[in-house]
């Protein structure tokens, strides 16, 4: 029943991920790392890092890759389908209806209410990555990499793809 | 030629859209409104607004819907495949190559060094969602919801999907307040 599991693992993040691709990342992590155990935290971080460094939508890249790892090409197809189809069908089916309620406070409230929970999920994930890094590379390297990547990404606005390539090179040589 | 145009338009968007869905929206706009004139500016902004209120990745919703408007169900499939397949193939090729060298010291070093960088990216996203929450709800409610989700998800171990579903239900069921009066007059 691997295909059914892949479908569920990506259907749930797809349908609950209010706020686009990034909002669904912690939900994907919850399914593939914690529920199904397909990847470890650090394997998930590699997939996420590479997903971030490559162009295109993040949610479908992760679904396609993880689906492929678990069950080949068909698994990839199932993962992408589960990510894309539900919200697209909703969009096409409800277009006229939604259009009418576009300015309704109820519809606007939905994203508002969900945001703090997504923020928490993302924060917890960030914490897990830092903790894992602390165990793998120690305090000094972890703090150095955090500060360096923060400055590069946020202060000097270097594109994440370059920062990740830089970190990979640094790790290949020095860690 | 319409299907071919659709394919090329969304292929370009997919391959150039670094930084995930939101960063590719201006690219979609450029192709769909600017280059091929499939939609007017107003149509495009309506579709964008709607896609934003629905769950799921924004990019594929836009691609699928615009593909559907332009070329029916074939157009829909075409646009989705063009925006997702090329980057997925890249990802599979790169990651499987990396995995076959998994036990080399330098590959393990790469894996270690990337952890804190992804952590920072996530922390920045966290802050993004936090400041949007503050704007939408104000600090007291936002902090309350964060603490409540921490309790339910991390301490009680409830699936985040259930928490989110309950919040969505609350958003729909809550009675709408009458619009606030200007000038602070009280009724």
Coordinates of C-alpha atoms in Angstrom, one line a residue:
Chain A
X1 CA 0.0 0.0 0.0
X2 CA 3.0 2.2 -0.5
X3 CA 1.2 4.3 -3.2
X4 CA -1.7 4.9 -0.9
X5 CA 0.7 6.0 1.8
X6 CA 2.5 8.3 -0.6
X7 CA -0.8 9.8 -1.7
X8 CA -1.9 10.5 1.9
X9 CA 1.6 11.8 2.9
X10 CA 1.3 14.6 0.3
X11 CA -2.4 15.0 0.1
X12 CA -2.6 16.2 3.7
X13 CA 0.1 18.9 3.4
X14 CA -1.3 19.9 0.0
X15 CA -4.8 20.5 1.3
X16 CA -3.8 22.0 4.7
X17 CA -0.8 24.1 3.6
X18 CA -2.4 27.5 3.7
X19 CA 0.3 30.1 2.6
X20 CA 1.7 28.2 -0.3
X21 CA 4.7 25.9 -0.7
X22 CA 6.7 26.9 2.4
X23 CA 3.7 26.5 4.7
X24 CA 3.5 22.8 3.6
X25 CA 7.1 22.0 4.4
X26 CA 6.7 21.2 8.1
X27 CA 3.5 19.2 7.3
X28 CA 5.5 17.2 4.7
X29 CA 8.2 16.7 7.3
X30 CA 5.7 15.5 9.8
X31 CA 4.4 12.8 7.4
X32 CA 7.6 11.6 5.8
X33 CA 10.0 11.8 8.8
X34 CA 7.7 11.2 11.8
X35 CA 4.8 9.2 10.6
X36 CA 6.2 7.0 7.9
X37 CA 9.9 7.2 8.7
X38 CA 10.9 7.3 5.1
X39 CA 13.7 9.8 5.8
X40 CA 15.8 10.8 8.8
X41 CA 15.9 14.5 9.9
X42 CA 19.2 15.0 8.2
X43 CA 18.2 13.2 5.0
X44 CA 15.1 15.5 5.0
X45 CA 17.4 18.5 5.4
X46 CA 19.4 17.4 2.3
X47 CA 16.3 17.1 0.2
X48 CA 15.0 20.5 1.5
X49 CA 18.4 22.2 0.9
X50 CA 18.7 20.9 -2.6
X51 CA 15.0 21.7 -3.2
X52 CA 15.7 25.2 -2.1
X53 CA 18.8 25.5 -4.3
X54 CA 17.0 24.3 -7.5
X55 CA 14.4 26.4 -9.4
X56 CA 10.7 25.7 -9.5
X57 CA 8.0 25.1 -6.9
X58 CA 9.4 23.5 -3.7
X59 CA 6.4 21.4 -2.7
X60 CA 6.2 19.4 -5.9
X61 CA 10.0 18.9 -6.0
X62 CA 9.9 17.3 -2.6
X63 CA 6.9 15.3 -3.4
X64 CA 8.4 14.1 -6.7
X65 CA 11.7 13.2 -5.2
X66 CA 10.4 11.5 -2.0
X67 CA 7.8 9.6 -4.0
X68 CA 10.5 8.4 -6.4
X69 CA 12.7 7.3 -3.6
X70 CA 10.0 5.2 -2.0
X71 CA 8.3 3.7 -5.1
X72 CA 10.0 4.8 -8.4
X73 CA 8.5 6.8 -11.2
X74 CA 4.9 5.8 -10.3
X75 CA 5.6 6.9 -6.7
X76 CA 6.8 10.3 -8.0
X77 CA 3.7 10.7 -10.1
X78 CA 1.5 9.8 -7.1
X79 CA 3.3 12.3 -4.8
X80 CA 3.0 15.1 -7.3
X81 CA -0.6 14.3 -8.1
X82 CA -1.5 14.3 -4.4
X83 CA 0.2 17.7 -3.9
X84 CA -1.2 19.4 -7.0
X85 CA -4.6 17.9 -7.8
X86 CA -6.8 18.7 -4.7
X87 CA -6.2 22.4 -4.6
X88 CA -6.4 22.7 -8.3
X89 CA -9.7 20.9 -8.5
X90 CA -11.0 23.1 -5.8
X91 CA -9.8 26.2 -7.7
X92 CA -11.4 25.2 -11.0
X93 CA -14.6 23.9 -9.4
X94 CA -15.1 26.8 -6.9
X95 CA -13.8 29.6 -9.2
X96 CA -17.1 31.4 -9.5
X97 CA -18.2 30.7 -6.0
X98 CA -14.9 31.8 -4.5
X99 CA -14.9 34.8 -6.6
X100 CA -18.1 36.0 -5.0
X101 CA -16.7 35.4 -1.5
X102 CA -13.2 36.7 -2.2
X103 CA -13.6 39.7 0.1
X104 CA -15.6 37.9 2.8
X105 CA -14.0 38.3 6.2
X106 CA -14.4 34.5 6.7
X107 CA -12.2 33.7 3.8
X108 CA -9.6 36.3 4.8
X109 CA -9.7 35.0 8.4
X110 CA -8.7 31.5 7.3
X111 CA -5.1 32.3 6.4
X112 CA -4.9 34.6 9.5
X113 CA -5.9 31.9 11.9
X114 CA -3.5 29.3 10.5
X115 CA -0.4 31.4 10.3
X116 CA 0.7 31.2 14.0
X117 CA 0.5 27.4 13.8
X118 CA 2.6 27.3 10.7
X119 CA 5.1 29.7 12.3
X120 CA 5.3 27.3 15.3
X121 CA 5.8 24.3 13.0
X122 CA 8.5 26.1 11.0
X123 CA 10.2 27.3 14.3
X124 CA 10.3 23.8 15.7
X125 CA 11.8 22.5 12.5
X126 CA 14.5 25.2 12.5
X127 CA 15.3 24.2 16.1
X128 CA 15.6 20.5 15.1
X129 CA 18.0 21.4 12.3
X130 CA 20.1 23.5 14.7
X131 CA 20.1 20.7 17.3
X132 CA 21.1 18.1 14.7
X133 CA 23.9 20.3 13.5
X134 CA 25.1 20.8 17.1
X135 CA 25.4 17.1 17.5
X136 CA 27.1 16.5 14.1
X137 CA 29.5 19.4 14.1
X138 CA 29.7 20.9 17.6
X139 CA 29.0 24.4 18.9
X140 CA 31.6 26.4 17.2
X141 CA 30.9 25.2 13.7
X142 CA 27.2 25.4 14.1
X143 CA 27.2 29.0 15.5
X144 CA 29.7 30.0 12.8
X145 CA 27.5 28.6 10.0
X146 CA 24.4 30.1 11.4
X147 CA 25.8 33.6 11.7
X148 CA 27.6 33.4 8.3
X149 CA 24.5 32.1 6.5
X150 CA 22.2 34.6 8.2
X151 CA 24.4 37.5 7.2
X152 CA 24.8 36.3 3.7
X153 CA 21.0 35.6 3.2
X154 CA 19.4 38.4 5.1
X155 CA 22.0 41.2 5.3
X156 CA 23.7 40.9 1.9
X157 CA 20.8 39.3 0.2
X158 CA 22.8 36.5 -1.5
X159 CA 20.6 34.0 -3.3
X160 CA 20.0 30.9 -1.2
X161 CA 21.2 28.7 -4.0
X162 CA 24.7 30.3 -3.7
X163 CA 24.7 30.1 0.1
X164 CA 23.9 26.4 0.0
X165 CA 26.5 25.7 -2.6
X166 CA 29.0 27.6 -0.4
X167 CA 28.0 25.6 2.6
X168 CA 28.4 22.4 0.7
X169 CA 31.9 23.3 -0.4
X170 CA 32.8 24.4 3.1
X171 CA 31.5 21.1 4.5
X172 CA 33.3 19.0 1.9
X173 CA 36.6 20.6 2.7
X174 CA 36.5 21.4 6.4
X175 CA 34.0 19.2 8.2
Chain B
X1 CA 0.6 25.9 -31.4
X2 CA -1.2 26.9 -28.4
X3 CA -0.3 23.8 -26.4
X4 CA 3.4 24.3 -27.3
X5 CA 3.3 27.9 -26.2
X6 CA 1.7 26.9 -23.0
X7 CA 4.4 24.3 -22.4
X8 CA 7.3 26.8 -23.2
X9 CA 5.7 29.5 -21.0
X10 CA 5.4 27.4 -17.9
X11 CA 8.7 25.6 -18.6
X12 CA 10.5 28.9 -18.5
X13 CA 8.7 29.9 -15.3
X14 CA 9.6 26.6 -13.7
X15 CA 13.2 26.7 -14.6
X16 CA 13.8 30.4 -13.8
X17 CA 11.7 30.6 -10.6
X18 CA 14.3 30.4 -8.0
X19 CA 13.0 30.7 -4.5
X20 CA 9.8 28.7 -4.8
X21 CA 6.3 29.6 -5.8
X22 CA 5.9 33.2 -4.8
X23 CA 9.1 34.3 -6.6
X24 CA 7.8 32.8 -9.8
X25 CA 4.5 34.8 -9.8
X26 CA 6.1 37.8 -11.6
X27 CA 7.4 35.4 -14.2
X28 CA 4.0 33.9 -14.8
X29 CA 2.6 37.4 -15.1
X30 CA 5.2 38.3 -17.7
X31 CA 4.5 35.2 -19.9
X32 CA 0.7 35.1 -19.5
X33 CA -0.1 38.8 -19.6
X34 CA 2.9 40.3 -21.3
X35 CA 4.1 37.9 -23.9
X36 CA 1.2 35.7 -24.9
X37 CA -1.7 38.0 -23.8
X38 CA -3.9 35.1 -22.7
X39 CA -5.2 37.1 -19.8
X40 CA -5.7 40.8 -19.0
X41 CA -4.1 42.4 -16.0
X42 CA -7.3 42.3 -14.1
X43 CA -8.0 38.7 -14.8
X44 CA -4.5 37.8 -13.7
X45 CA -4.9 39.6 -10.4
X46 CA -8.3 38.0 -9.7
X47 CA -6.8 34.6 -10.3
X48 CA -3.8 35.4 -8.1
X49 CA -6.0 36.6 -5.3
X50 CA -8.1 33.5 -5.4
X51 CA -5.2 31.1 -5.6
X52 CA -3.8 32.8 -2.5
X53 CA -7.0 32.1 -0.5
X54 CA -6.8 28.3 -1.3
X55 CA -4.5 25.8 0.3
X56 CA -1.6 24.1 -1.5
X57 CA 1.3 25.4 -3.7
X58 CA 0.5 28.6 -5.5
X59 CA 2.5 27.9 -8.6
X60 CA 0.7 24.7 -9.7
X61 CA -2.6 26.2 -8.9
X62 CA -1.9 29.2 -11.2
X63 CA -0.3 27.0 -13.9
X64 CA -3.2 24.5 -13.9
X65 CA -5.9 27.1 -13.9
X66 CA -4.4 29.3 -16.6
X67 CA -3.6 26.2 -18.6
X68 CA -7.3 25.2 -18.3
X69 CA -8.5 28.6 -19.3
X70 CA -6.2 28.7 -22.4
X71 CA -6.3 25.1 -23.6
X72 CA -8.9 23.0 -21.7
X73 CA -7.9 19.9 -19.7
X74 CA -5.0 19.2 -22.1
X75 CA -3.7 22.7 -21.4
X76 CA -4.1 22.2 -17.7
X77 CA -2.0 18.9 -17.7
X78 CA 0.5 20.5 -20.1
X79 CA 1.1 23.6 -17.9
X80 CA 1.4 21.5 -14.7
X81 CA 3.9 19.0 -16.3
X82 CA 5.9 21.9 -17.8
X83 CA 6.2 23.6 -14.4
X84 CA 7.0 20.6 -12.3
X85 CA 8.7 17.8 -14.2
X86 CA 12.0 19.4 -15.3
X87 CA 12.9 20.5 -11.8
X88 CA 11.9 17.1 -10.3
X89 CA 14.1 15.3 -12.7
X90 CA 17.0 17.6 -11.8
X91 CA 16.4 16.9 -8.2
X92 CA 16.3 13.1 -8.6
X93 CA 19.5 13.1 -10.7
X94 CA 21.4 15.3 -8.3
X95 CA 20.3 13.6 -5.1
X96 CA 20.8 10.0 -6.3
X97 CA 24.3 10.9 -7.5
X98 CA 25.0 12.3 -4.0
X99 CA 23.6 9.2 -2.3
X100 CA 25.9 6.9 -4.1
X101 CA 28.9 8.7 -2.6
X102 CA 27.2 8.8 0.8
X103 CA 30.0 7.2 2.8
X104 CA 32.7 9.5 1.6
X105 CA 34.0 11.9 4.2
X106 CA 33.5 14.9 2.0
X107 CA 29.9 14.1 1.3
X108 CA 29.2 13.7 5.0
X109 CA 30.9 17.1 5.6
X110 CA 28.5 18.6 3.0
X111 CA 25.5 17.1 4.8
X112 CA 26.7 18.5 8.1
X113 CA 27.4 22.0 6.8
X114 CA 24.0 22.3 5.1
X115 CA 22.0 21.6 8.3
X116 CA 22.5 25.0 10.0
X117 CA 21.9 26.8 6.7
X118 CA 18.6 25.2 6.2
X119 CA 17.9 26.0 9.9
X120 CA 18.5 29.7 9.2
X121 CA 16.2 29.6 6.1
X122 CA 13.5 28.0 8.2
X123 CA 14.0 30.5 11.0
X124 CA 13.7 33.4 8.5
X125 CA 10.4 31.8 7.2
X126 CA 9.3 31.4 10.8
X127 CA 9.8 35.1 11.4
X128 CA 8.0 35.9 8.2
X129 CA 4.9 34.0 9.3
X130 CA 5.2 35.5 12.8
X131 CA 5.2 39.1 11.6
X132 CA 2.3 38.4 9.2
X133 CA 0.4 36.8 12.1
X134 CA 1.1 39.9 14.2
X135 CA -0.2 42.1 11.4
X136 CA -3.3 40.0 10.9
X137 CA -4.2 39.3 14.5
X138 CA -2.1 41.4 16.9
X139 CA 0.4 40.0 19.3
X140 CA -1.9 38.8 22.1
X141 CA -3.9 36.5 19.9
X142 CA -1.0 35.5 17.8
X143 CA 1.1 34.5 20.8
X144 CA -1.9 32.7 22.3
X145 CA -2.4 30.7 19.2
X146 CA 1.3 29.9 19.0
X147 CA 1.4 28.7 22.6
X148 CA -1.8 26.7 22.1
X149 CA -0.4 25.0 19.0
X150 CA 2.8 24.2 20.8
X151 CA 0.8 22.5 23.6
X152 CA -1.3 20.5 21.2
X153 CA 1.2 19.6 18.6
X154 CA 4.5 19.2 20.5
X155 CA 3.4 18.3 24.0
X156 CA 0.2 16.4 23.4
X157 CA 1.4 15.0 20.0
X158 CA -1.8 15.8 18.1
X159 CA -1.4 15.8 14.3
X160 CA -0.9 19.3 13.0
X161 CA -3.5 18.7 10.3
X162 CA -6.2 18.3 13.0
X163 CA -5.1 21.6 14.7
X164 CA -5.1 23.4 11.3
X165 CA -8.5 21.9 10.4
X166 CA -10.0 23.1 13.7
X167 CA -8.6 26.6 13.2
X168 CA -10.1 26.8 9.7
X169 CA -13.4 25.7 11.0
X170 CA -13.2 28.4 13.7
X171 CA -12.4 31.0 11.0
X172 CA -15.5 30.0 9.1
X173 CA -17.9 29.6 12.0
X174 CA -16.9 32.8 13.9
X175 CA -19.6 35.5 13.5
X176 CA -18.5 38.5 11.5
X177 CA -18.1 41.7 13.5
X178 CA -19.8 44.7 12.1
X179 CA -17.4 47.0 10.4
X180 CA -15.6 49.3 12.8
X181 CA -16.9 52.9 12.6
X182 CA -14.5 55.6 11.6
X183 CA -13.6 58.3 14.1
X184 CA -14.1 56.2 17.2
X185 CA -17.8 57.0 17.7
X186 CA -19.4 54.4 20.0
X187 CA -22.9 53.2 19.5

